[in-house]
Every structure is written in C-alpha cells, then in structure tokens.
mmCIF file of C-alpha atoms in Angstrom:
data_model
loop_
_atom_site.group_PDB
_atom_site.id
_atom_site.type_symbol
_atom_site.label_atom_id
_atom_site.label_comp_id
_atom_site.label_asym_id
_atom_site.label_seq_id
_atom_site.Cartn_x
_atom_site.Cartn_y
_atom_site.Cartn_z
ATOM 1 C CA UNK A 1 102.116 192.633 70.474
ATOM 2 C CA UNK A 2 103.081 189.151 71.705
ATOM 3 C CA UNK A 3 103.062 188.546 75.459
ATOM 4 C CA UNK A 4 106.384 187.221 76.730
ATOM 5 C CA UNK A 5 106.409 183.651 78.084
ATOM 6 C CA UNK A 6 108.457 184.901 81.044
ATOM 7 C CA UNK A 7 107.563 187.148 83.968
ATOM 8 C CA UNK A 8 110.354 189.449 85.108
ATOM 9 C CA UNK A 9 111.027 191.037 88.466
ATOM 10 C CA UNK A 10 111.583 194.686 87.553
ATOM 11 C CA UNK A 11 112.984 197.529 89.643
ATOM 12 C CA UNK A 12 111.649 200.843 88.341
ATOM 13 C CA UNK A 13 113.634 203.922 89.373
ATOM 14 C CA UNK A 14 112.103 207.360 88.705
ATOM 15 C CA UNK A 15 111.799 210.468 90.873
ATOM 16 C CA UNK A 16 108.366 211.358 89.422
ATOM 17 C CA UNK A 17 105.602 209.361 91.132
ATOM 18 C CA UNK A 18 103.194 209.579 88.191
ATOM 19 C CA UNK A 19 105.835 208.145 85.857
ATOM 20 C CA UNK A 20 106.437 205.293 88.283
ATOM 21 C CA UNK A 21 102.736 204.547 88.512
ATOM 22 C CA UNK A 22 102.157 204.566 84.747
ATOM 23 C CA UNK A 23 105.111 202.358 83.840
ATOM 24 C CA UNK A 24 104.392 199.996 86.742
ATOM 25 C CA UNK A 25 100.837 199.552 85.476
ATOM 26 C CA UNK A 26 102.134 198.859 81.987
ATOM 27 C CA UNK A 27 104.530 196.245 83.339
ATOM 28 C CA UNK A 28 101.770 194.610 85.351
ATOM 29 C CA UNK A 29 99.560 194.487 82.269
ATOM 30 C CA UNK A 30 102.315 192.617 80.442
ATOM 31 C CA UNK A 31 102.543 190.086 83.278
ATOM 32 C CA UNK A 32 105.653 191.404 85.044
ATOM 33 C CA UNK A 33 106.259 192.269 88.706
ATOM 34 C CA UNK A 34 107.352 195.834 89.356
ATOM 35 C CA UNK A 35 108.857 197.416 92.447
ATOM 36 C CA UNK A 36 109.316 201.180 92.370
ATOM 37 C CA UNK A 37 111.744 203.525 94.126
ATOM 38 C CA UNK A 38 112.221 207.301 93.719
ATOM 39 C CA UNK A 39 116.005 207.691 93.978
ATOM 40 C CA UNK A 40 119.259 206.150 92.842
ATOM 41 C CA UNK A 41 120.279 205.570 96.463
ATOM 42 C CA UNK A 42 117.060 203.647 97.085
ATOM 43 C CA UNK A 43 117.715 201.569 93.970
ATOM 44 C CA UNK A 44 121.183 200.579 95.179
ATOM 45 C CA UNK A 45 119.794 199.675 98.590
ATOM 46 C CA UNK A 46 117.149 197.427 97.027
ATOM 47 C CA UNK A 47 119.795 195.864 94.795
ATOM 48 C CA UNK A 48 121.735 194.865 97.898
ATOM 49 C CA UNK A 49 118.643 193.155 99.304
ATOM 50 C CA UNK A 50 117.048 191.514 96.273
ATOM 51 C CA UNK A 51 117.943 190.187 92.831
ATOM 52 C CA UNK A 52 116.013 191.691 89.916
ATOM 53 C CA UNK A 53 115.722 190.600 86.291
ATOM 54 C CA UNK A 54 115.667 194.170 84.999
ATOM 55 C CA UNK A 55 116.229 197.716 86.229
ATOM 56 C CA UNK A 56 114.466 200.550 84.411
ATOM 57 C CA UNK A 57 116.493 203.594 85.395
ATOM 58 C CA UNK A 58 115.516 207.236 84.946
ATOM 59 C CA UNK A 59 118.591 209.161 83.838
ATOM 60 C CA UNK A 60 117.784 212.616 85.254
ATOM 61 C CA UNK A 61 117.169 212.383 89.005
ATOM 62 C CA UNK A 62 118.187 214.605 91.933
ATOM 63 C CA UNK A 63 121.075 213.297 93.998
ATOM 64 C CA UNK A 64 122.522 210.250 92.282
ATOM 65 C CA UNK A 65 121.435 210.416 88.661
ATOM 66 C CA UNK A 66 120.741 207.301 86.631
ATOM 67 C CA UNK A 67 124.183 207.176 85.042
ATOM 68 C CA UNK A 68 126.045 207.364 88.341
ATOM 69 C CA UNK A 69 123.649 204.899 89.948
ATOM 70 C CA UNK A 70 124.347 202.430 87.158
ATOM 71 C CA UNK A 71 128.113 202.855 87.538
ATOM 72 C CA UNK A 72 127.736 202.069 91.236
ATOM 73 C CA UNK A 73 125.497 199.096 90.448
ATOM 74 C CA UNK A 74 128.147 197.657 88.140
ATOM 75 C CA UNK A 75 130.933 198.092 90.697
ATOM 76 C CA UNK A 76 131.617 194.705 92.368
ATOM 77 C CA UNK A 77 132.746 196.565 95.495
ATOM 78 C CA UNK A 78 129.324 198.217 95.909
ATOM 79 C CA UNK A 79 127.765 195.056 97.337
ATOM 80 C CA UNK A 80 124.952 194.537 94.823
ATOM 81 C CA UNK A 81 123.618 190.975 94.778
ATOM 82 C CA UNK A 82 123.763 190.928 90.966
ATOM 83 C CA UNK A 83 126.041 193.612 89.471
ATOM 84 C CA UNK A 84 125.247 192.311 85.974
ATOM 85 C CA UNK A 85 121.486 192.902 86.157
ATOM 86 C CA UNK A 86 120.228 194.310 82.828
ATOM 87 C CA UNK A 87 119.747 198.081 83.212
ATOM 88 C CA UNK A 88 117.820 200.125 80.660
ATOM 89 C CA UNK A 89 117.688 203.901 80.722
ATOM 90 C CA UNK A 90 114.511 205.975 80.811
ATOM 91 C CA UNK A 91 115.125 209.427 79.396
ATOM 92 C CA UNK A 92 113.334 212.292 77.707
ATOM 93 C CA UNK A 93 116.520 212.990 75.738
ATOM 94 C CA UNK A 94 116.199 211.150 72.452
ATOM 95 C CA UNK A 95 119.494 212.401 71.030
ATOM 96 C CA UNK A 96 122.149 209.809 70.083
ATOM 97 C CA UNK A 97 124.517 211.304 72.646
ATOM 98 C CA UNK A 98 122.073 210.342 75.405
ATOM 99 C CA UNK A 99 122.164 206.719 74.329
ATOM 100 C CA UNK A 100 125.945 206.811 74.068
ATOM 101 C CA UNK A 101 126.295 208.132 77.612
ATOM 102 C CA UNK A 102 123.886 205.467 78.888
ATOM 103 C CA UNK A 103 125.878 202.659 77.281
ATOM 104 C CA UNK A 104 129.160 204.102 78.541
ATOM 105 C CA UNK A 105 127.748 204.090 82.083
ATOM 106 C CA UNK A 106 127.064 200.369 81.789
ATOM 107 C CA UNK A 107 123.426 200.395 80.731
ATOM 108 C CA UNK A 108 122.172 197.825 78.228
ATOM 109 C CA UNK A 109 119.747 200.021 76.324
ATOM 110 C CA UNK A 110 117.723 203.198 76.327
ATOM 111 C CA UNK A 111 113.992 204.014 76.224
ATOM 112 C CA UNK A 112 112.836 207.496 75.265
ATOM 113 C CA UNK A 113 109.953 208.986 77.271
ATOM 114 C CA UNK A 114 107.048 208.856 76.931
ATOM 115 C CA UNK A 115 107.430 205.086 76.932
ATOM 116 C CA UNK A 116 104.882 203.156 74.859
ATOM 117 C CA UNK A 117 103.881 199.527 75.262
ATOM 118 C CA UNK A 118 105.780 198.472 72.144
ATOM 119 C CA UNK A 119 108.946 200.142 73.451
ATOM 120 C CA UNK A 120 108.521 198.595 76.869
ATOM 121 C CA UNK A 121 107.882 195.172 75.389
ATOM 122 C CA UNK A 122 111.093 195.484 73.366
ATOM 123 C CA UNK A 123 113.054 196.331 76.513
ATOM 124 C CA UNK A 124 111.553 193.326 78.260
ATOM 125 C CA UNK A 125 112.571 191.089 75.359
ATOM 126 C CA UNK A 126 116.134 192.405 75.549
ATOM 127 C CA UNK A 127 116.301 191.755 79.291
ATOM 128 C CA UNK A 128 114.936 188.242 78.840
ATOM 129 C CA UNK A 129 117.550 187.514 76.189
ATOM 130 C CA UNK A 130 120.348 188.792 78.427
ATOM 131 C CA UNK A 131 119.113 186.832 81.430
ATOM 132 C CA UNK A 132 118.724 183.586 79.506
ATOM 133 C CA UNK A 133 122.203 184.011 78.020
ATOM 134 C CA UNK A 134 123.511 184.199 81.595
ATOM 135 C CA UNK A 135 121.639 181.037 82.533
ATOM 136 C CA UNK A 136 119.222 182.837 84.858
ATOM 137 C CA UNK A 137 116.003 180.961 85.667
ATOM 138 C CA UNK A 138 112.927 183.052 84.862
ATOM 139 C CA UNK A 139 109.382 182.701 86.172
ATOM 140 C CA UNK A 140 106.549 181.813 83.755
ATOM 141 C CA UNK A 141 104.306 184.698 82.777
ATOM 142 C CA UNK A 142 100.833 184.474 84.402
ATOM 143 C CA UNK A 143 99.472 186.756 81.681
ATOM 144 C CA UNK A 144 99.501 183.753 79.357
ATOM 145 C CA UNK A 145 96.979 182.049 81.648
ATOM 146 C CA UNK A 146 94.470 184.896 81.492
ATOM 147 C CA UNK A 147 91.304 184.178 79.504
ATOM 148 C CA UNK A 148 91.337 185.704 76.049
ATOM 149 C CA UNK A 149 87.612 186.433 76.329
ATOM 150 C CA UNK A 150 85.723 188.398 78.959
ATOM 151 C CA UNK A 151 82.948 186.526 80.738
ATOM 152 C CA UNK A 152 80.967 189.781 80.980
ATOM 153 C CA UNK A 153 81.053 190.301 77.211
ATOM 154 C CA UNK A 154 77.471 190.124 75.849
ATOM 155 C CA UNK A 155 78.686 188.029 72.911
ATOM 156 C CA UNK A 156 80.188 185.481 75.302
ATOM 157 C CA UNK A 157 76.994 185.459 77.367
ATOM 158 C CA UNK A 158 74.893 184.813 74.268
ATOM 159 C CA UNK A 159 77.296 182.091 73.169
ATOM 160 C CA UNK A 160 77.033 180.257 76.490
ATOM 161 C CA UNK A 161 73.246 180.419 76.512
ATOM 162 C CA UNK A 162 73.077 179.296 72.878
ATOM 163 C CA UNK A 163 75.420 176.420 73.649
ATOM 164 C CA UNK A 164 73.238 175.356 76.543
ATOM 165 C CA UNK A 165 70.142 175.526 74.326
ATOM 166 C CA UNK A 166 71.793 173.152 71.827
ATOM 167 C CA UNK A 167 72.638 170.767 74.647
ATOM 168 C CA UNK A 168 69.008 170.699 75.776
ATOM 169 C CA UNK A 169 67.792 170.004 72.226
ATOM 170 C CA UNK A 170 70.301 167.171 71.744
ATOM 171 C CA UNK A 171 69.519 165.746 75.180
ATOM 172 C CA UNK A 172 65.775 165.682 74.487
ATOM 173 C CA UNK A 173 66.246 164.069 71.076
ATOM 174 C CA UNK A 174 68.614 161.433 72.507
ATOM 175 C CA UNK A 175 71.254 162.339 69.895
ATOM 176 C CA UNK A 176 74.378 160.976 71.586
ATOM 177 C CA UNK A 177 76.996 162.151 69.072
ATOM 178 C CA UNK A 178 75.395 165.540 68.656
ATOM 179 C CA UNK A 179 75.171 165.914 72.427
ATOM 180 C CA UNK A 180 78.860 165.074 72.749
ATOM 181 C CA UNK A 181 79.684 167.731 70.183
ATOM 182 C CA UNK A 182 77.557 170.351 71.910
ATOM 183 C CA UNK A 183 79.025 169.539 75.314
ATOM 184 C CA UNK A 184 82.549 169.710 73.944
ATOM 185 C CA UNK A 185 81.905 173.089 72.322
ATOM 186 C CA UNK A 186 80.452 174.571 75.510
ATOM 187 C CA UNK A 187 83.313 173.177 77.581
ATOM 188 C CA UNK A 188 85.797 174.931 75.313
ATOM 189 C CA UNK A 189 83.952 178.233 75.497
ATOM 190 C CA UNK A 190 83.753 178.048 79.299
ATOM 191 C CA UNK A 191 87.448 177.251 79.554
ATOM 192 C CA UNK A 192 88.379 180.119 77.247
ATOM 193 C CA UNK A 193 86.512 182.612 79.412
ATOM 194 C CA UNK A 194 87.925 181.221 82.651
ATOM 195 C CA UNK A 195 84.584 179.949 83.988
ATOM 196 C CA UNK A 196 85.896 176.890 85.789
ATOM 197 C CA UNK A 197 82.553 175.954 87.410
ATOM 198 C CA UNK A 198 80.801 175.679 84.062
ATOM 199 C CA UNK A 199 83.746 173.912 82.469
ATOM 200 C CA UNK A 200 83.944 171.315 85.243
ATOM 201 C CA UNK A 201 80.204 170.655 85.201
ATOM 202 C CA UNK A 202 80.129 170.226 81.410
ATOM 203 C CA UNK A 203 83.168 167.959 81.557
ATOM 204 C CA UNK A 204 81.392 165.659 84.010
ATOM 205 C CA UNK A 205 78.392 165.442 81.679
ATOM 206 C CA UNK A 206 80.650 164.794 78.691
ATOM 207 C CA UNK A 207 82.486 162.013 80.531
ATOM 208 C CA UNK A 208 79.208 160.368 81.487
ATOM 209 C CA UNK A 209 78.062 160.308 77.859
ATOM 210 C CA UNK A 210 81.419 158.989 76.643
ATOM 211 C CA UNK A 211 81.133 156.151 79.159
ATOM 212 C CA UNK A 212 77.761 155.123 77.744
ATOM 213 C CA UNK A 213 75.565 156.824 80.304
ATOM 214 C CA UNK A 214 73.040 159.584 79.844
ATOM 215 C CA UNK A 215 72.742 162.827 81.853
ATOM 216 C CA UNK A 216 69.739 163.160 84.118
ATOM 217 C CA UNK A 217 67.205 165.953 83.741
ATOM 218 C CA UNK A 218 68.408 167.263 87.079
ATOM 219 C CA UNK A 219 72.018 167.481 85.840
ATOM 220 C CA UNK A 220 71.010 169.335 82.668
ATOM 221 C CA UNK A 221 68.915 171.814 84.629
ATOM 222 C CA UNK A 222 71.740 172.330 87.141
ATOM 223 C CA UNK A 223 74.054 173.260 84.281
ATOM 224 C CA UNK A 224 71.521 175.825 83.100
ATOM 225 C CA UNK A 225 71.293 177.370 86.561
ATOM 226 C CA UNK A 226 75.066 177.751 86.760
ATOM 227 C CA UNK A 227 75.212 179.393 83.330
ATOM 228 C CA UNK A 228 72.366 181.777 84.145
ATOM 229 C CA UNK A 229 73.968 182.714 87.475
ATOM 230 C CA UNK A 230 77.168 183.693 85.680
ATOM 231 C CA UNK A 231 75.250 185.789 83.187
ATOM 232 C CA UNK A 232 72.963 187.413 85.763
#
C-alpha cells in the first residue's frame, strides 16, 4: 500500500468509542490528522468552527443519523465553513441500497465496516482527488519522512557496526577512496534509520576527506562511541 503524499485533516464521526479509536489510529498510521466526535450534532458544530479535508461519517447513530447530518452539512444555510467537504459513509450495511442512500444524501462514497487499511487508503485517495480538483491546498504527509528502517532492528545495528569497522580498516590503511566509499555507505544507512547524530558526524568526516584532509584518531573514535551509544 502506497502512502499518500498528502496529509488530510479528517473528522471522524461515530457513536461507538472503540470504532473511533481504531479508525483514528489507522488514520494516524497513514500520516493523517484525525479529530473524533460521537454525534451528528457534534460534527456539524465542528464543521462550523473548522475546515476539514474529509469527513468519515457513521450512518447509524442515535439522534441525527449520518444521512441527515450529511444533508445538513451540504445545506448552505446551515453555516458550515465548507459545505462541499468530501463525506464518506461508514456503515455495516454492505447492500447496494445502503450505498445508494448515502450518495442520495450527498455523500461521496461508502466504506463497509469493519474498515481495513486498503479500504481506508482508497477513501483517502478519493478525498485527495476531490480536494485537489477544487483547488484546495493540502499539507504534505509527514509519514513520508519516517525512516524506512528501525534503529532498534538487530540487522541495522549490525550494519552500523560493520560499517564503522570498515571505516577503521580503511583509515588505518590510508586508503582514501575506500574510506570515502565506506563513509558514504555509513552516512546513507544512518540517514535511512533517522540517526541524525551519526549521519552528521560521518558527513563531517567525509567532507574533510573530500577536501584533502584526513580524519584524526580522536574523530574516528568519537564516531565509534556515538554508534555504540545508539546500539547500547
């Protein structure tokens, strides 16, 4: 599943707290910002106070149900800041008639509970498409900036220590080109795992070698201490 380049502000409306918590966690994992409310009335109140990129609306709720809430949301006289916000239904009713009723109420789509990540991602993609078509500016997704590797992963730890060992060998043998290669490789690994301290320290050593200098024993040992402290 591809992570979206955009981060949406999502209003999640569901009268069941566990459902709200689960879907909110899923949204957060995909890099989106979720605000949750338990009733249709609460949703309309929030829509009068804040603009959202997407509303995920439970259909069956006490009081105002999801269909009636959406009709109110779409009504220009209701005072919503953005009456055209994409609204997608959340329902346990997977029958075609349920989808038809949702669309007739002004919703843009329908998700059948239990909602999976693939389903949710598809709804996000639809909302992004609708927002971009309207010329709405979207925030970049911070999930794209997360390291793909975990610094606590034993394989990553071994890789960092092995990379440092190669640097020490190349430094002792005065192999400039090999040292540059080893430094570059370790810098990339540190950057991939989000270890900025190691990355910055290696980059300084790499720059010094590129400029014709040579790292001191103290600098090489300091790099080793930083790596070992991360892996401790």
